[in-house]
PDB file of C-alpha atoms in Angstrom:
ATOM      1  CA  MET A 122      36.212  11.719  12.660  1.00  0.00           C
ATOM      2  CA  ARG A 123      32.941  10.429  10.998  1.00  0.00           C
ATOM      3  CA  ILE A 124      32.532   8.049  14.018  1.00  0.00           C
ATOM      4  CA  GLN A 125      32.882  10.896  16.692  1.00  0.00           C
ATOM      5  CA  TRP A 126      30.329  12.987  14.777  1.00  0.00           C
ATOM      6  CA  MET A 127      27.902  10.115  14.354  1.00  0.00           C
ATOM      7  CA  LEU A 128      28.207   9.767  18.274  1.00  0.00           C
ATOM      8  CA  ILE A 129      27.874  13.380  18.717  1.00  0.00           C
ATOM      9  CA  GLY A 130      24.662  13.166  16.587  1.00  0.00           C
ATOM     10  CA  CYS A 131      23.243  10.502  18.464  1.00  0.00           C
ATOM     11  CA  LEU A 132      24.032  12.278  21.734  1.00  0.00           C
ATOM     12  CA  VAL A 133      22.291  15.446  20.383  1.00  0.00           C
ATOM     13  CA  LEU A 134      19.032  13.141  19.208  1.00  0.00           C
ATOM     14  CA  THR A 135      18.819  11.580  22.767  1.00  0.00           C
ATOM     15  CA  LEU A 136      19.245  14.906  24.662  1.00  0.00           C
ATOM     16  CA  ALA A 137      16.846  16.434  22.388  1.00  0.00           C
ATOM     17  CA  GLY A 138      14.256  14.012  23.173  1.00  0.00           C
ATOM     18  CA  CYS A 139      14.118  12.589  19.582  1.00  0.00           C
ATOM     19  CA  SER A 140      12.795   9.284  18.669  1.00  0.00           C
ATOM     20  CA  GLU A 141      12.833   6.897  15.813  1.00  0.00           C
ATOM     21  CA  PRO A 142      10.784   8.143  12.643  1.00  0.00           C
ATOM     22  CA  PRO A 143       7.329   6.507  12.743  1.00  0.00           C
ATOM     23  CA  THR A 144       6.763   3.700  10.476  1.00  0.00           C
ATOM     24  CA  TRP A 145       3.827   2.913   8.404  1.00  0.00           C
ATOM     25  CA  LEU A 146       4.502  -1.008   7.880  1.00  0.00           C
ATOM     26  CA  GLU A 147       4.308  -3.964  10.658  1.00  0.00           C
ATOM     27  CA  ASP A 148       4.950  -7.238   8.958  1.00  0.00           C
ATOM     28  CA  ARG A 149       4.538  -9.407  11.925  1.00  0.00           C
ATOM     29  CA  VAL A 150       5.187 -12.722   9.963  1.00  0.00           C
ATOM     30  CA  ASP A 151       8.156 -11.660   7.967  1.00  0.00           C
ATOM     31  CA  LEU A 152       6.398 -12.154   4.863  1.00  0.00           C
ATOM     32  CA  LEU A 153       8.413  -9.062   3.193  1.00  0.00           C
ATOM     33  CA  SER A 154      11.995  -8.836   3.055  1.00  0.00           C
ATOM     34  CA  ASP A 155      13.397  -5.774   4.791  1.00  0.00           C
ATOM     35  CA  GLU A 156      14.308  -4.122   1.397  1.00  0.00           C
ATOM     36  CA  GLN A 157      10.875  -4.698   0.185  1.00  0.00           C
ATOM     37  CA  ALA A 158       9.449  -3.247   3.786  1.00  0.00           C
ATOM     38  CA  ARG A 159      11.595   0.013   3.366  1.00  0.00           C
ATOM     39  CA  SER A 160      10.156   0.606  -0.236  1.00  0.00           C
ATOM     40  CA  LEU A 161       6.836   0.187   0.854  1.00  0.00           C
ATOM     41  CA  ASN A 162       7.162   2.310   4.102  1.00  0.00           C
ATOM     42  CA  ASP A 163       8.572   5.300   1.813  1.00  0.00           C
ATOM     43  CA  TYR A 164       5.537   5.023  -0.162  1.00  0.00           C
ATOM     44  CA  HIS A 165       3.308   5.273   2.775  1.00  0.00           C
ATOM     45  CA  ARG A 166       5.372   8.202   4.223  1.00  0.00           C
ATOM     46  CA  TYR A 167       5.279  10.154   0.693  1.00  0.00           C
ATOM     47  CA  LEU A 168       1.370   9.595   0.833  1.00  0.00           C
ATOM     48  CA  LEU A 169       1.116  11.193   4.296  1.00  0.00           C
ATOM     49  CA  GLU A 170       3.613  13.985   3.209  1.00  0.00           C
ATOM     50  CA  ASP A 171       2.129  14.905  -0.157  1.00  0.00           C
ATOM     51  CA  HIS A 172      -1.601  13.943   0.401  1.00  0.00           C
ATOM     52  CA  ASP A 173      -2.276  14.144   4.126  1.00  0.00           C
ATOM     53  CA  ILE A 174      -3.156  10.501   3.987  1.00  0.00           C
ATOM     54  CA  ASP A 175      -2.245   8.276   7.180  1.00  0.00           C
ATOM     55  CA  TYR A 176      -2.083   4.873   5.408  1.00  0.00           C
ATOM     56  CA  ARG A 177      -0.967   2.064   7.461  1.00  0.00           C
ATOM     57  CA  MET A 178      -0.437  -1.463   6.708  1.00  0.00           C
ATOM     58  CA  VAL A 179      -0.427  -4.553   8.928  1.00  0.00           C
ATOM     59  CA  ILE A 180       0.688  -8.351   8.232  1.00  0.00           C
ATOM     60  CA  GLU A 181      -0.194 -10.860  10.879  1.00  0.00           C
ATOM     61  CA  ALA A 182      -1.547 -14.238  11.062  1.00  0.00           C
ATOM     62  CA  GLY A 183      -4.829 -15.196  13.642  1.00  0.00           C
ATOM     63  CA  ASP A 184      -7.938 -16.516  13.944  1.00  0.00           C
ATOM     64  CA  ASP A 185      -9.750 -13.490  14.588  1.00  0.00           C
ATOM     65  CA  ASP A 186     -12.777 -12.355  12.201  1.00  0.00           C
ATOM     66  CA  ILE A 187     -10.486 -10.063   9.728  1.00  0.00           C
ATOM     67  CA  ASN A 188     -13.269  -7.533   9.464  1.00  0.00           C
ATOM     68  CA  GLN A 189     -13.510  -6.734  13.383  1.00  0.00           C
ATOM     69  CA  ARG A 190      -9.649  -7.190  13.665  1.00  0.00           C
ATOM     70  CA  ALA A 191      -9.455  -4.467  11.209  1.00  0.00           C
ATOM     71  CA  VAL A 192     -11.474  -2.119  13.171  1.00  0.00           C
ATOM     72  CA  THR A 193      -9.747  -2.803  16.303  1.00  0.00           C
ATOM     73  CA  LEU A 194      -6.257  -2.325  14.831  1.00  0.00           C
ATOM     74  CA  PHE A 195      -7.544   1.093  13.131  1.00  0.00           C
ATOM     75  CA  ARG A 196      -8.701   2.101  16.518  1.00  0.00           C
ATOM     76  CA  SER A 197      -5.526   0.909  18.892  1.00  0.00           C
ATOM     77  CA  MET A 198      -3.030   2.181  16.120  1.00  0.00           C
ATOM     78  CA  LYS A 199      -4.952   5.560  16.223  1.00  0.00           C
ATOM     79  CA  VAL A 200      -5.069   5.309  12.105  1.00  0.00           C
ATOM     80  CA  GLY A 201      -5.496   8.680  10.637  1.00  0.00           C
ATOM     81  CA  GLN A 202      -3.987  10.477  13.594  1.00  0.00           C
ATOM     82  CA  ARG A 203      -0.912  11.555  11.614  1.00  0.00           C
ATOM     83  CA  SER A 204      -3.045  13.164   9.378  1.00  0.00           C
ATOM     84  CA  ASP A 205      -4.131  16.728   9.845  1.00  0.00           C
ATOM     85  CA  ALA A 206      -7.661  16.263   8.229  1.00  0.00           C
ATOM     86  CA  GLY A 207      -7.726  12.849  10.144  1.00  0.00           C
ATOM     87  CA  ARG A 208      -7.326  10.913   6.756  1.00  0.00           C
ATOM     88  CA  GLY A 209      -6.958   7.300   7.832  1.00  0.00           C
ATOM     89  CA  LEU A 210      -6.328   3.888   5.591  1.00  0.00           C
ATOM     90  CA  LEU A 211      -5.369   0.731   7.071  1.00  0.00           C
ATOM     91  CA  LEU A 212      -4.640  -2.505   4.890  1.00  0.00           C
ATOM     92  CA  LEU A 213      -4.763  -5.957   6.867  1.00  0.00           C
ATOM     93  CA  LEU A 214      -3.296  -8.988   5.124  1.00  0.00           C
ATOM     94  CA  ASN A 215      -3.820 -12.247   6.997  1.00  0.00           C
ATOM     95  CA  PRO A 216      -1.525 -14.915   5.189  1.00  0.00           C
ATOM     96  CA  ALA A 217      -2.953 -17.697   7.487  1.00  0.00           C
ATOM     97  CA  GLN A 218      -6.787 -17.063   6.484  1.00  0.00           C
ATOM     98  CA  ASN A 219      -5.659 -15.980   3.057  1.00  0.00           C
ATOM     99  CA  ARG A 220      -7.681 -12.694   3.346  1.00  0.00           C
ATOM    100  CA  VAL A 221      -7.097  -8.822   2.942  1.00  0.00           C
ATOM    101  CA  ARG A 222      -9.184  -6.295   4.311  1.00  0.00           C
ATOM    102  CA  VAL A 223      -8.817  -2.427   3.804  1.00  0.00           C
ATOM    103  CA  GLU A 224     -10.419  -0.420   6.416  1.00  0.00           C
ATOM    104  CA  VAL A 225     -11.550   3.421   5.297  1.00  0.00           C
ATOM    105  CA  SER A 226     -11.658   6.448   7.604  1.00  0.00           C
ATOM    106  CA  GLN A 227     -15.086   8.224   7.721  1.00  0.00           C
ATOM    107  CA  SER A 228     -13.148  11.371   6.125  1.00  0.00           C
ATOM    108  CA  LEU A 229     -12.019   9.204   3.127  1.00  0.00           C
ATOM    109  CA  GLU A 230     -15.143   7.371   2.369  1.00  0.00           C
ATOM    110  CA  GLY A 231     -16.179   9.628  -0.527  1.00  0.00           C
ATOM    111  CA  VAL A 232     -12.464   8.949  -2.232  1.00  0.00           C
ATOM    112  CA  TYR A 233     -12.305   5.405  -1.481  1.00  0.00           C
ATOM    113  CA  PRO A 234     -15.870   3.939  -1.400  1.00  0.00           C
ATOM    114  CA  ASP A 235     -16.304   0.219  -1.051  1.00  0.00           C
ATOM    115  CA  VAL A 236     -16.618  -0.588  -4.679  1.00  0.00           C
ATOM    116  CA  MET A 237     -13.323   0.736  -5.387  1.00  0.00           C
ATOM    117  CA  ILE A 238     -11.661  -0.806  -2.359  1.00  0.00           C
ATOM    118  CA  HIS A 239     -13.002  -4.273  -3.229  1.00  0.00           C
ATOM    119  CA  TYR A 240     -11.783  -3.547  -7.251  1.00  0.00           C
ATOM    120  CA  LEU A 241      -8.227  -2.955  -5.991  1.00  0.00           C
ATOM    121  CA  GLU A 242      -8.136  -5.537  -3.837  1.00  0.00           C
ATOM    122  CA  ARG A 243      -9.959  -8.381  -6.252  1.00  0.00           C
ATOM    123  CA  GLN A 244      -8.541  -7.101  -9.515  1.00  0.00           C
ATOM    124  CA  GLN A 245      -5.066  -5.539  -8.577  1.00  0.00           C
ATOM    125  CA  MET A 246      -3.743  -6.951  -5.202  1.00  0.00           C
ATOM    126  CA  VAL A 247      -4.887 -10.739  -5.930  1.00  0.00           C
ATOM    127  CA  PRO A 248      -3.500 -11.182  -9.687  1.00  0.00           C
ATOM    128  CA  PHE A 249      -0.302 -10.353  -7.939  1.00  0.00           C
ATOM    129  CA  PHE A 250      -0.650 -12.524  -4.896  1.00  0.00           C
ATOM    130  CA  GLN A 251      -1.514 -15.620  -7.141  1.00  0.00           C
ATOM    131  CA  ARG A 252       1.858 -15.657  -8.471  1.00  0.00           C
ATOM    132  CA  GLY A 253       3.659 -15.123  -5.251  1.00  0.00           C
ATOM    133  CA  ARG A 254       4.593 -11.250  -5.951  1.00  0.00           C
ATOM    134  CA  ILE A 255       3.170 -10.180  -2.615  1.00  0.00           C
ATOM    135  CA  ALA A 256       5.098  -7.029  -2.226  1.00  0.00           C
ATOM    136  CA  ASP A 257       4.684  -6.065  -5.786  1.00  0.00           C
ATOM    137  CA  GLY A 258       0.747  -6.385  -5.414  1.00  0.00           C
ATOM    138  CA  ILE A 259       0.859  -4.204  -2.492  1.00  0.00           C
ATOM    139  CA  LEU A 260       3.037  -1.440  -4.078  1.00  0.00           C
ATOM    140  CA  ALA A 261       1.177  -1.316  -7.123  1.00  0.00           C
ATOM    141  CA  THR A 262      -2.211  -0.928  -5.185  1.00  0.00           C
ATOM    142  CA  THR A 263      -0.385   1.748  -3.136  1.00  0.00           C
ATOM    143  CA  GLU A 264       0.557   3.898  -6.470  1.00  0.00           C
ATOM    144  CA  LEU A 265      -3.139   3.604  -7.751  1.00  0.00           C
ATOM    145  CA  MET A 266      -4.243   4.633  -4.290  1.00  0.00           C
ATOM    146  CA  ILE A 267      -1.881   7.917  -4.719  1.00  0.00           C
ATOM    147  CA  THR A 268      -3.359   8.285  -8.215  1.00  0.00           C
ATOM    148  CA  ARG A 269      -6.715   8.179  -6.812  1.00  0.00           C
ATOM    149  CA  ALA A 270      -5.664  10.900  -4.073  1.00  0.00           C
ATOM    150  CA  GLN A 271      -4.056  13.058  -6.518  1.00  0.00           C
ATOM    151  CA  GLU A 272      -7.309  13.157  -8.491  1.00  0.00           C
ATOM    152  CA  ALA A 273      -9.324  13.643  -5.384  1.00  0.00           C
ATOM    153  CA  GLU A 274      -7.266  16.653  -4.553  1.00  0.00           C
ATOM    154  CA  GLN A 275      -7.939  17.949  -8.115  1.00  0.00           C
ATOM    155  CA  ASN A 276     -11.474  17.759  -8.030  1.00  0.00           C
ATOM    156  CA  GLN A 277     -11.823  18.821  -4.516  1.00  0.00           C
ATOM    157  CA  GLU A 278     -13.662  15.701  -3.643  1.00  0.00           C
ATOM    158  CA  TYR A 279     -12.065  15.408  -0.068  1.00  0.00           C
ATOM    159  CA  TYR A 280     -14.484  15.917   2.946  1.00  0.00           C
ATOM    160  CA  ALA A 281     -14.051  19.064   5.019  1.00  0.00           C
ATOM    161  CA  SER A 282     -10.508  19.255   6.762  1.00  0.00           C
ATOM    162  CA  GLY A 283     -10.149  18.664  10.322  1.00  0.00           C
ATOM    163  CA  SER A 284     -12.754  15.501  10.223  1.00  0.00           C
ATOM    164  CA  PRO A 285     -12.346  12.979  12.809  1.00  0.00           C
ATOM    165  CA  SER A 286     -10.709   9.536  11.984  1.00  0.00           C
ATOM    166  CA  HIS A 287     -13.118   6.767  12.668  1.00  0.00           C
ATOM    167  CA  ALA A 288     -13.354   3.248  11.132  1.00  0.00           C
ATOM    168  CA  ALA A 289     -17.036   2.871  10.748  1.00  0.00           C
ATOM    169  CA  GLY A 290     -16.815  -0.332   8.829  1.00  0.00           C
ATOM    170  CA  ALA A 291     -16.051   1.285   5.367  1.00  0.00           C
ATOM    171  CA  GLY A 292     -13.846  -0.924   2.948  1.00  0.00           C
ATOM    172  CA  ALA A 293     -14.063  -4.459   1.679  1.00  0.00           C
ATOM    173  CA  VAL A 294     -12.567  -7.842   2.331  1.00  0.00           C
ATOM    174  CA  THR A 295     -11.359 -10.090  -0.156  1.00  0.00           C
ATOM    175  CA  ASP A 296      -9.874 -13.791  -0.401  1.00  0.00           C
ATOM    176  CA  ALA A 297      -6.050 -13.009  -1.208  1.00  0.00           C
ATOM    177  CA  GLU A 298      -5.383 -16.197  -3.108  1.00  0.00           C
ATOM    178  CA  LEU A 299      -1.653 -16.034  -1.760  1.00  0.00           C
ATOM    179  CA  ASN A 300       0.509 -18.130  -4.507  1.00  0.00           C
ATOM    180  CA  ALA A 301      -2.192 -19.614  -6.148  1.00  0.00           C
ATOM    181  CA  GLY A 302      -1.325 -19.506  -9.579  1.00  0.00           C
ATOM    182  CA  ALA A 303       1.447 -20.837 -12.001  1.00  0.00           C
ATOM    183  CA  GLU A 304       5.041 -20.239 -11.479  1.00  0.00           C
ATOM    184  CA  ARG A 305       6.443 -17.090 -13.014  1.00  0.00           C
ATOM    185  CA  GLN A 306       6.771 -17.222 -16.927  1.00  0.00           C
ATOM    186  CA  THR A 307       8.713 -14.191 -18.206  1.00  0.00           C
ATOM    187  CA  GLU A 308       8.371 -13.554 -22.125  1.00  0.00           C
ATOM    188  CA  PRO A 309      11.220 -11.139 -22.861  1.00  0.00           C
ATOM    189  CA  GLY A 310       9.669 -10.241 -26.190  1.00  0.00           C
ATOM    190  CA  GLY A 311       6.556  -8.499 -27.220  1.00  0.00           C
ATOM    191  CA  PRO A 312       5.006  -5.106 -27.157  1.00  0.00           C
ATOM    192  CA  ASP A 313       5.416  -2.421 -24.069  1.00  0.00           C
ATOM    193  CA  VAL A 314       2.360  -2.108 -21.941  1.00  0.00           C
ATOM    194  CA  THR A 315       1.371   1.645 -20.874  1.00  0.00           C
ATOM    195  CA  ALA A 316      -0.864   2.807 -18.172  1.00  0.00           C
ATOM    196  CA  GLY A 317      -4.195   4.278 -18.655  1.00  0.00           C
ATOM    197  CA  HIS A 318      -5.446   7.848 -17.725  1.00  0.00           C
ATOM    198  CA  GLN A 319      -7.568   6.188 -15.235  1.00  0.00           C
ATOM    199  CA  PRO A 320      -6.737   3.854 -12.768  1.00  0.00           C
ATOM    200  CA  ARG A 321      -9.261   1.230 -14.048  1.00  0.00           C
ATOM    201  CA  ASP A 322      -7.409   1.540 -17.312  1.00  0.00           C
ATOM    202  CA  THR A 323      -4.178   0.856 -15.764  1.00  0.00           C
ATOM    203  CA  VAL A 324      -5.642  -2.229 -13.981  1.00  0.00           C
ATOM    204  CA  ALA A 325      -6.645  -3.261 -17.168  1.00  0.00           C
ATOM    205  CA  ALA A 326      -3.665  -2.839 -18.873  1.00  0.00           C
ATOM    206  CA  TYR A 327      -1.645  -4.876 -16.492  1.00  0.00           C
ATOM    207  CA  LEU A 328      -4.250  -7.723 -16.269  1.00  0.00           C
ATOM    208  CA  LYS A 329      -3.848  -8.106 -20.098  1.00  0.00           C
ATOM    209  CA  ALA A 330      -0.083  -8.059 -19.483  1.00  0.00           C
ATOM    210  CA  ILE A 331      -0.100 -10.733 -16.875  1.00  0.00           C
ATOM    211  CA  ALA A 332      -2.355 -12.768 -18.979  1.00  0.00           C
ATOM    212  CA  ALA A 333       0.118 -12.933 -21.304  1.00  0.00           C
ATOM    213  CA  HIS A 334       2.588 -14.011 -18.812  1.00  0.00           C
ATOM    214  CA  ASP A 335       4.508 -10.759 -19.562  1.00  0.00           C
ATOM    215  CA  ASP A 336       6.587 -10.196 -15.856  1.00  0.00           C
ATOM    216  CA  ARG A 337       9.182  -7.655 -17.554  1.00  0.00           C
ATOM    217  CA  PRO A 338       9.815  -5.283 -14.850  1.00  0.00           C
ATOM    218  CA  ASP A 339      10.526  -2.562 -17.383  1.00  0.00           C
ATOM    219  CA  LEU A 340       7.147  -2.049 -18.783  1.00  0.00           C
ATOM    220  CA  SER A 341       6.041   1.579 -19.041  1.00  0.00           C
ATOM    221  CA  LEU A 342       3.065   0.448 -16.950  1.00  0.00           C
ATOM    222  CA  TYR A 343       5.189   1.102 -13.889  1.00  0.00           C
ATOM    223  CA  THR A 344       6.496   3.940 -12.528  1.00  0.00           C
ATOM    224  CA  SER A 345      10.569   4.022 -12.043  1.00  0.00           C
ATOM    225  CA  ASP A 346      10.221   3.460  -8.614  1.00  0.00           C
ATOM    226  CA  THR A 347       8.208   0.275  -9.020  1.00  0.00           C
ATOM    227  CA  GLN A 348      10.441  -0.844 -12.261  1.00  0.00           C
ATOM    228  CA  ASP A 349      13.465  -0.440  -9.791  1.00  0.00           C
ATOM    229  CA  MET A 350      11.758  -2.787  -7.215  1.00  0.00           C
ATOM    230  CA  LEU A 351      10.723  -5.390  -9.714  1.00  0.00           C
ATOM    231  CA  ALA A 352      13.968  -5.791 -11.335  1.00  0.00           C
ATOM    232  CA  GLN A 353      15.513  -6.673  -7.890  1.00  0.00           C
TER     233      GLN A 353
END
């Protein structure tokens, strides 16, 4: 009976012209596991549903200039189109070039200025990437982007609703330093590490923990979703 209902459901979706739900992540070099990709995709969907930000991510190899490539992808993928206010973000990671680039739409330049994007790349992604924790670094950075979106909403920092989504070169590029660090060294003891009240405080707390080789997944620094992901 269950199989019959599944078949009926598929038939109804087909007749209704429904398609697969949209995805926000394209891993073209299989850098992430399926489970990691699903977790990250869920976070990107949350950012759109709760904060109206169309945040895409592409992981690919190639010789093209990463800055120009990010602009090209931003336009071809129509980043920001899923947002009612045209708010778009694109994270481009190129393991072959060992570089990462975040492209920001005009409607979000005031929320995610270049200096903040460079800070997130340099002080948030890279420390994870150096230790081979690619998905963790992307997820932790996404959490900080969500925190920034929440602050912007509370302080009414967004540009006027309905602004077009254009990639005007806003954003920053950073050397990713993938797998450049030492092997993971977990020290099970030691005090807990908690998040700060501001994104920069949370990053500082994480950097202090990683300097002490504290890779415990249950630190209060992380949200429950991140703890579950790190524990796996």
